[in-house]
Coordinates of C-alpha atoms in Angstrom, one line a residue:
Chain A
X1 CA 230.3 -137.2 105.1
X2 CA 226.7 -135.4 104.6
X3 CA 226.9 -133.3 101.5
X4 CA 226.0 -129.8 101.0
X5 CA 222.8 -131.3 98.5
X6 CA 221.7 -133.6 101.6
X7 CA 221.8 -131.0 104.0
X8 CA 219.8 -128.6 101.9
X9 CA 216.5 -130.8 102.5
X10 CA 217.0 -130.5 106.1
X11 CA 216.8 -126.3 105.6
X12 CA 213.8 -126.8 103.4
X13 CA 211.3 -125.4 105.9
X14 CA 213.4 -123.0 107.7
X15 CA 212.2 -119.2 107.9
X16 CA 214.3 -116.9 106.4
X17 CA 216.8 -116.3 109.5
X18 CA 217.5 -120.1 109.3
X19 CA 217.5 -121.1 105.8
X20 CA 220.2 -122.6 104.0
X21 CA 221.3 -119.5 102.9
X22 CA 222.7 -119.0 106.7
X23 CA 224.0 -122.4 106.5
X24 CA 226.5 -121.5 103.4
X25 CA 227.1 -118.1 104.9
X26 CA 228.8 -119.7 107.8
X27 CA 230.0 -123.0 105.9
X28 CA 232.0 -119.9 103.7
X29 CA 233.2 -118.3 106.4
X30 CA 234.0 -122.1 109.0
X31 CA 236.1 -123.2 106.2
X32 CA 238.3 -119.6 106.2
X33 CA 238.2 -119.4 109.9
X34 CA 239.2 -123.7 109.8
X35 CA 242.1 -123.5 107.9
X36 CA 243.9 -120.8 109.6
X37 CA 243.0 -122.2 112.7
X38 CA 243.8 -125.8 112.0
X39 CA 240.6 -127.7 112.7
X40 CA 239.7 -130.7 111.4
X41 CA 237.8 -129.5 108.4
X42 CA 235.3 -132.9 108.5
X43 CA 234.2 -132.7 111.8
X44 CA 233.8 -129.3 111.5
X45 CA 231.9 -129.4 108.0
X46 CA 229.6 -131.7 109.5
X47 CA 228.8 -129.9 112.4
X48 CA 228.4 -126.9 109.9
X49 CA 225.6 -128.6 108.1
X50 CA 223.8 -130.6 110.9
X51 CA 223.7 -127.3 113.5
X52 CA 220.5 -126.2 112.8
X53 CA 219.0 -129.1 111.0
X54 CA 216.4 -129.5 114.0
X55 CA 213.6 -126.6 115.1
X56 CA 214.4 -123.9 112.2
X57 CA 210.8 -123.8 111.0
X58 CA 209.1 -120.4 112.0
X59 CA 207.6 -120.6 115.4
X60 CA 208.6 -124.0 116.0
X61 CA 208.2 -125.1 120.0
X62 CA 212.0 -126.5 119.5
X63 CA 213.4 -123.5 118.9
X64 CA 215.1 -123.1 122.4
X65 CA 216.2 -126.5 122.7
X66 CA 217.2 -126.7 118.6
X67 CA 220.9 -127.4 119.5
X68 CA 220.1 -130.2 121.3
X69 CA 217.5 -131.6 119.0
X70 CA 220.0 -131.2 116.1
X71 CA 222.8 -132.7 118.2
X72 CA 220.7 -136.0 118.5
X73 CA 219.6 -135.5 114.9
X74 CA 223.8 -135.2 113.8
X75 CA 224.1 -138.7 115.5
X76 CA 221.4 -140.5 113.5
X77 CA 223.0 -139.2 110.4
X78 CA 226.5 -139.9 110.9
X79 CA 226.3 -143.2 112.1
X80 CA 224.0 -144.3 108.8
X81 CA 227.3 -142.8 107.4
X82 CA 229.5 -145.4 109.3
X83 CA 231.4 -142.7 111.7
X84 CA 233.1 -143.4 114.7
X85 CA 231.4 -143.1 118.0
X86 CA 234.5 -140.8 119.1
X87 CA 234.0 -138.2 115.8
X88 CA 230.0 -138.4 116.7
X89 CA 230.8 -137.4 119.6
X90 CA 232.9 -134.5 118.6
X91 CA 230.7 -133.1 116.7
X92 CA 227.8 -133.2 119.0
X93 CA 229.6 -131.0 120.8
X94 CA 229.8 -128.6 118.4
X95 CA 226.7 -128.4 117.9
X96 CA 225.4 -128.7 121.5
X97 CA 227.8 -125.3 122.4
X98 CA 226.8 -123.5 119.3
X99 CA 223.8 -121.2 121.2
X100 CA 224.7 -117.9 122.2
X101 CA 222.7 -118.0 125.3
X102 CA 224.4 -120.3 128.0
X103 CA 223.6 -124.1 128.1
X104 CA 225.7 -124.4 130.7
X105 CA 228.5 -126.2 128.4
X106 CA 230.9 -123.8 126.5
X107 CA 233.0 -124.5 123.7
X108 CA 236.1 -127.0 124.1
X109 CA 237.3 -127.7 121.0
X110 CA 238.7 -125.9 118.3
X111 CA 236.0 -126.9 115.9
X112 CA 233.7 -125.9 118.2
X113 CA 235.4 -122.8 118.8
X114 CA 234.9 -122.4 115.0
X115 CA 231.4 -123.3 114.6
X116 CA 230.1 -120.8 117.3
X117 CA 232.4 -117.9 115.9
X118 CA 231.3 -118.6 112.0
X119 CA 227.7 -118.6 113.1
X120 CA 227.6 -115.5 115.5
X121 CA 229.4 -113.7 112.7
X122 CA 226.1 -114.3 110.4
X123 CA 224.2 -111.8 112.7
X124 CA 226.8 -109.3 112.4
X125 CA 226.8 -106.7 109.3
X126 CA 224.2 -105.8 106.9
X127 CA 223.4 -109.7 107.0
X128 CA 223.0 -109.6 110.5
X129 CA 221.1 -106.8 110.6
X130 CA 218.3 -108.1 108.4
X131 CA 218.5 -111.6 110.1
X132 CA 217.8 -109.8 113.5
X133 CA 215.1 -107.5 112.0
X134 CA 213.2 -110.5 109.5
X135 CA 213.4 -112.2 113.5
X136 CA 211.3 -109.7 115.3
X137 CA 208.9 -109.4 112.0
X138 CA 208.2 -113.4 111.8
X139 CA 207.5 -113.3 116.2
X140 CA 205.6 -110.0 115.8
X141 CA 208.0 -108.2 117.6
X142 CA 208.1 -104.3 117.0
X143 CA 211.0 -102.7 115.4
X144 CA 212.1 -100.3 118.3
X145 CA 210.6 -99.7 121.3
X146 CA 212.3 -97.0 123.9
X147 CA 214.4 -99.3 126.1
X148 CA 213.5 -99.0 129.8
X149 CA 216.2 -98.0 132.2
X150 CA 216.2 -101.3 133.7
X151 CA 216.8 -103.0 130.7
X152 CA 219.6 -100.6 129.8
X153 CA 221.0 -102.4 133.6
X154 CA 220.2 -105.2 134.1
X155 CA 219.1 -106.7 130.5
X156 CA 215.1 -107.5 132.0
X157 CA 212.2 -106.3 130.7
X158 CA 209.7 -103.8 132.9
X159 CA 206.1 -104.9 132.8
X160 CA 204.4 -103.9 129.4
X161 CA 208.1 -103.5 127.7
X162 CA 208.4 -105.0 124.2
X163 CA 211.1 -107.0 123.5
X164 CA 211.9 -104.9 120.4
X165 CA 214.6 -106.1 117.1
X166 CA 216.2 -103.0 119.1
X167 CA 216.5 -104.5 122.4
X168 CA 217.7 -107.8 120.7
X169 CA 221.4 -105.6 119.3
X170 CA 221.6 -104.1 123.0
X171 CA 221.0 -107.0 124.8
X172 CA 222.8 -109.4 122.8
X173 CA 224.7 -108.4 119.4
X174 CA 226.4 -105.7 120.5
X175 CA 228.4 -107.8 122.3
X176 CA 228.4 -110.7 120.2
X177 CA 232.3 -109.0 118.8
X178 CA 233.6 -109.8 122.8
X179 CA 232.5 -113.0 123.0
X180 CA 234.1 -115.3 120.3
X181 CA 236.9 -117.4 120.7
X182 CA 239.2 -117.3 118.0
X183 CA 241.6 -114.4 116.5
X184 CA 240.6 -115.0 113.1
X185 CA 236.8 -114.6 113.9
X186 CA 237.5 -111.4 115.3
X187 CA 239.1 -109.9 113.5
X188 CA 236.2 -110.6 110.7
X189 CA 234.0 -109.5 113.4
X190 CA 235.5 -105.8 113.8
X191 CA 234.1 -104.3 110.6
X192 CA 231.2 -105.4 110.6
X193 CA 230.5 -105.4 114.4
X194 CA 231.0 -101.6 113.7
X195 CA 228.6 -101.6 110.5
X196 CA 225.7 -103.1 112.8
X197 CA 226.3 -100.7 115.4
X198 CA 226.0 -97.2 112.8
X199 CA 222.8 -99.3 111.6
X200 CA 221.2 -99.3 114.5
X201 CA 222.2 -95.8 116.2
X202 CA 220.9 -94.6 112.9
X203 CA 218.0 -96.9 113.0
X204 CA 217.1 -95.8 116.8
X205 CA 217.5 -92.2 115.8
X206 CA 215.3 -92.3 112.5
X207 CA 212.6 -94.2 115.0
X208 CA 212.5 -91.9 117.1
X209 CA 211.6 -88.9 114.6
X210 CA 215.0 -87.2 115.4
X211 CA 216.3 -88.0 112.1
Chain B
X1 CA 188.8 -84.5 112.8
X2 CA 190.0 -87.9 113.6
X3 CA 192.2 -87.8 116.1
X4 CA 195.5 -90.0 116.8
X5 CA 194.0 -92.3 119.7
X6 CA 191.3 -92.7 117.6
X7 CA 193.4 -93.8 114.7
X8 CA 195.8 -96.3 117.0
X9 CA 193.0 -98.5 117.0
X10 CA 192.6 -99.1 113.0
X11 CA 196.0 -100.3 112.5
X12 CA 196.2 -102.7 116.1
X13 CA 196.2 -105.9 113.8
X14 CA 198.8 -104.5 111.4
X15 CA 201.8 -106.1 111.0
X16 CA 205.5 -104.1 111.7
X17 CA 205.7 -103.3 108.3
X18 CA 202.5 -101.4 108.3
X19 CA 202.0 -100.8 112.1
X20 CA 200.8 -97.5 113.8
X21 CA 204.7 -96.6 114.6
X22 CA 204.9 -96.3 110.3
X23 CA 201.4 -93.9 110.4
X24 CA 203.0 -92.0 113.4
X25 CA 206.3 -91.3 111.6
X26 CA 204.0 -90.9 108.2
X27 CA 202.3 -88.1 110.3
X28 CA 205.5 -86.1 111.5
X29 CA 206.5 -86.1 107.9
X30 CA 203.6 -85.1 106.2
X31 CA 203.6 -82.5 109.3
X32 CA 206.9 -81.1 108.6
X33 CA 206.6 -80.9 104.4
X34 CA 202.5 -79.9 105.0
X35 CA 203.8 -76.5 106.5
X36 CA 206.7 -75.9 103.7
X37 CA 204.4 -76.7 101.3
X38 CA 201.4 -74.6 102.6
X39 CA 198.7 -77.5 102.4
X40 CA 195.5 -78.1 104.2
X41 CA 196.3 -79.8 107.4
X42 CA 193.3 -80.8 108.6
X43 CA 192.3 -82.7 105.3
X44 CA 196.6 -83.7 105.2
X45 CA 196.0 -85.4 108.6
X46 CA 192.9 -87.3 107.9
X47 CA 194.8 -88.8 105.0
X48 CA 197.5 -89.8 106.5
X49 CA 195.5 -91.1 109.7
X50 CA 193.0 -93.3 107.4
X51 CA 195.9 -93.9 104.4
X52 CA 196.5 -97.7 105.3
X53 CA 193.5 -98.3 107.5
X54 CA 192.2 -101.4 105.7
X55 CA 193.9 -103.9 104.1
X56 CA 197.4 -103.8 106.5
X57 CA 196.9 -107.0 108.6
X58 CA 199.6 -109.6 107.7
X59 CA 198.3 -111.7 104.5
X60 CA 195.4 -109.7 104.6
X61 CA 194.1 -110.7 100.5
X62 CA 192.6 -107.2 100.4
X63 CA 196.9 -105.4 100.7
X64 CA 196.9 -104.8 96.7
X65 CA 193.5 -103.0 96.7
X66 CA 193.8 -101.7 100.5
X67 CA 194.2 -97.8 98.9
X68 CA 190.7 -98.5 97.7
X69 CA 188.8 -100.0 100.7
X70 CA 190.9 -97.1 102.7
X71 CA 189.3 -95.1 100.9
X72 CA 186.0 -96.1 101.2
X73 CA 186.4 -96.4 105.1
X74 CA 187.8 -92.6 105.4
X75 CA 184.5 -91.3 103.9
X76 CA 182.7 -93.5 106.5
X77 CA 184.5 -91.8 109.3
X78 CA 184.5 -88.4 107.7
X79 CA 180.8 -88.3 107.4
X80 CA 180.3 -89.4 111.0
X81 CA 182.5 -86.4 112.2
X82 CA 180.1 -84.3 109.9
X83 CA 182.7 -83.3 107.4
X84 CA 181.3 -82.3 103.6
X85 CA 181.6 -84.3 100.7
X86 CA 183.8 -81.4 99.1
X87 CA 186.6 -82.3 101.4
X88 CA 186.1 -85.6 102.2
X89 CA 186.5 -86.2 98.2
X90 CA 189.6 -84.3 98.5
X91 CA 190.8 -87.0 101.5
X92 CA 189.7 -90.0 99.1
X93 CA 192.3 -88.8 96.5
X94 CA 194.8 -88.2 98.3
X95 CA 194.2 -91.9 100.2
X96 CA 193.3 -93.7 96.4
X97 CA 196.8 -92.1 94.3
X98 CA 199.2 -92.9 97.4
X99 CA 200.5 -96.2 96.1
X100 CA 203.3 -96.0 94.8
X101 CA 202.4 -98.9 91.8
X102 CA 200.0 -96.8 89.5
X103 CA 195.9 -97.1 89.3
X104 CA 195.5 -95.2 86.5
X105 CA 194.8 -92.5 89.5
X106 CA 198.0 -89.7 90.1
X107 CA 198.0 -87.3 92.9
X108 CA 197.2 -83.8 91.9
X109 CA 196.4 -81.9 94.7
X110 CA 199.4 -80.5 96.7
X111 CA 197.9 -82.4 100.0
X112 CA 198.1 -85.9 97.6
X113 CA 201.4 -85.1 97.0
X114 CA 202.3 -84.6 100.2
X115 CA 200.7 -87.9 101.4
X116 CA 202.5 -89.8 98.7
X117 CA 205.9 -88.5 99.9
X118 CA 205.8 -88.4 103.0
X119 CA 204.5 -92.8 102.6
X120 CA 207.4 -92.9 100.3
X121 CA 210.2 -91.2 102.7
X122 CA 209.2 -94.3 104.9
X123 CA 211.0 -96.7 102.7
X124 CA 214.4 -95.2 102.7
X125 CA 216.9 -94.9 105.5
X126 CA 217.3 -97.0 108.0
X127 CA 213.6 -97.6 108.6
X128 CA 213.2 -98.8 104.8
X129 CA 215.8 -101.1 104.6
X130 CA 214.1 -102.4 107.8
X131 CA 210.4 -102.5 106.6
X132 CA 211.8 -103.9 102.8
X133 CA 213.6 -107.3 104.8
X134 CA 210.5 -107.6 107.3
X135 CA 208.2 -107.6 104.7
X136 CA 210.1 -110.4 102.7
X137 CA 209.7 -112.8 105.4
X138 CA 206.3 -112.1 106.4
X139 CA 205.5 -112.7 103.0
X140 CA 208.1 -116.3 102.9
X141 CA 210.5 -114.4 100.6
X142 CA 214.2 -115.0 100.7
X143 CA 216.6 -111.9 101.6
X144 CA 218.5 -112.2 98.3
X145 CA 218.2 -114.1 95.5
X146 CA 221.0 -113.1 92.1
X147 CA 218.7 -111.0 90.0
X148 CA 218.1 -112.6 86.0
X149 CA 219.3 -110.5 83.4
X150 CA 215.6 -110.0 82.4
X151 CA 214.8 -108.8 85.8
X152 CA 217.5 -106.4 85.7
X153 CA 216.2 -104.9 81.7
X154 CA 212.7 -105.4 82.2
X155 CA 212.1 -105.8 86.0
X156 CA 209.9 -109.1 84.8
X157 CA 211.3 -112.3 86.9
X158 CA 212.3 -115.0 84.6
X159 CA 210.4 -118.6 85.4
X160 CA 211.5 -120.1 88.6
X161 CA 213.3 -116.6 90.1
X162 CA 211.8 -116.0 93.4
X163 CA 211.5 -111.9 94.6
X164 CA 214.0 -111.2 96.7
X165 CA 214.1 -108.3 99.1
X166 CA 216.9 -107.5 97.0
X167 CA 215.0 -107.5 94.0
X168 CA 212.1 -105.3 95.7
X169 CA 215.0 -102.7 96.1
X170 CA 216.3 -103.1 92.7
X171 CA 212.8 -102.7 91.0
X172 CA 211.3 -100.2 92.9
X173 CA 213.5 -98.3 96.3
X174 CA 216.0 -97.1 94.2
X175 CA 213.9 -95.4 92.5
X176 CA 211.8 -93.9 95.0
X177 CA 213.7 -90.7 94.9
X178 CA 212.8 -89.8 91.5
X179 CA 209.2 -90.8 91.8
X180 CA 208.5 -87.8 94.6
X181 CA 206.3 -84.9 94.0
X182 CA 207.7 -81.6 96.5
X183 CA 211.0 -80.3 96.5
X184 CA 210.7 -80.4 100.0
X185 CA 210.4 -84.4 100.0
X186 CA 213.3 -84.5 97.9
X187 CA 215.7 -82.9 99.9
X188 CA 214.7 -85.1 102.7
X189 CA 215.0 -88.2 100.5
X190 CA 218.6 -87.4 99.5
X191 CA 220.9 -88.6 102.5
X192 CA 218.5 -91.4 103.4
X193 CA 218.5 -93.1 99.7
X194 CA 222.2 -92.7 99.8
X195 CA 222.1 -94.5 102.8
X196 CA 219.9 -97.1 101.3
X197 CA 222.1 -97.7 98.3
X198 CA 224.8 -98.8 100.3
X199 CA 223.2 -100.8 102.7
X200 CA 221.8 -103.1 99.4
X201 CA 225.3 -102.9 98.0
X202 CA 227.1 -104.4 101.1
X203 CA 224.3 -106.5 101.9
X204 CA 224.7 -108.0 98.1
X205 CA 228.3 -108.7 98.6
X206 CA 227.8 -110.1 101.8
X207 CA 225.1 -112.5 100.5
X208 CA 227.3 -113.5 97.5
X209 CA 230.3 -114.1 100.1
X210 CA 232.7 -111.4 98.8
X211 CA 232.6 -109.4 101.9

């Protein structure tokens, strides 16, 4: 079983969206949602530790495919560690289904249930908020930029539109609340689904000189 | 009289912290507390236009003297517009005392005043809590780190405690309030420090895992 010390020098060159400091957030809140849940808390630690382990520097090229790099990462560890092809397995595909954007394959098992609901919850709240924002700062993304009507629709940029920390809550955490699996999660999420939201009304509002 | 096109183009390698969107919103501030408090707009707007003008380029060495070399660039541009040394001295001060850590230099005219809180508005509300997190990770600080006792007495970090953007608020947002110079500013600065407050508060807890 990797330990929390082990994994840490994995994180040691993440940006500040993908430090370790994310990987305790949602190791904290995987072992709550775990227990009530049922999982199998050592799959689901590992997979915990070893999601990210792979393309969290800033502006690394990996970063679309980091689930997949980290999945193939998770193996290498765990089988220095002596585990079962079977349990590598499983945890792969945690990992593998832990994106928020589609990969084509969702999550099947309750673990992996867990780990895409613990992490999605980290970019909720006042966390959340300063993960998406400390985002758009380190890709030199503006703060807000007046969405386009199209976007508004269809989610797709017009020519010349900024993809803006702004356009990131409407496009995608907005919704995050509707899209996790487990009862637990979302009920965690409710709060502080609502929190993010007041933020960024507020934020769009201040932006916009109407404050 | 410099005019705002003109100005767009000094600040098109600064970062989102210090970006033209912060000099716009700068500008409908100083606009708004110019008129209450009866100040010279023309030599107000040439401040706030040339206030961060050098200097506000992401890890740009020149940041902690950039009030300075601001300075020194506004009475470039004033002379080539043909304005006299009268009130382009009265531009330099208000452009040298707007920092908010001192240089020996305090504002003292009411259009330095003006500058100074209308800069300072920009780091509270929404907005500030978004420009305090971006500039921690531009700058590879972490979001939160538990302040030292020290820290908290003294604001002096005790060997080995990195600045958090937790710490930034601690030593020098909340304070902001009492720092401004026109009743005007203060009024403003009510509701959105308030607001601040609570947003560090929750994001605190959060961090620490007790939300």
């Amino acid at each position: 079983m990797p330990t929390i010390e082990q994994a840490r020098g994995w994180y040691s060159s993440a940006d500040s969206v993908h430090d370790f400091d994310h990987i305790l957030r949602v190791y904290q809140t995987a072992q709550h949602l775990g227990k009530i849940e049922g999982a199998d808390m050592e799959i689901l630690h590992a997979a915990v530790l070893l999601h990210d382990a792979i393309g969290s520097a800033p502006g690394e090229q990996a970063r679309k495919a980091h689930h997949l790099a980290s999945a193939e990462f998770a193996a290498t560890i765990l089988r220095l560690e002596g585990w079962d092809d079977e349990r590598i397995a499983a945890v792969q595909h945690c990992i593998r289904t832990h994106r928020y954007r589609g990969t084509g394959e969702v999550p099947e098992t309750i673990e992996a249930k867990i780990l895409f609901d613990a992490d999605k919850l980290d970019v909720l709240g006042a966390v959340g908020v300063a993960r998406v924002i400390a985002y758009a700062a380190l890709n030199r993304q503006p703060f807000y930029a007046e969405p386009s009507r199209q976007f508004l629709e269809q989610g797709i940029l017009e020519p010349g539109e900024p993809h803006s920390a702004y356009h990131e809550y409407l496009f995608k955490l907005r919704k995050i609340k509707d899209r996790l699996f487990t009862t637990s999660a979302r009920q965690l999420a409710e709060e502080r689904d609502t929190y993010l939201r007041e933020f960024f009304e507020r934020f769009a509002r201040e932006m916009r000189g109407e404050a």
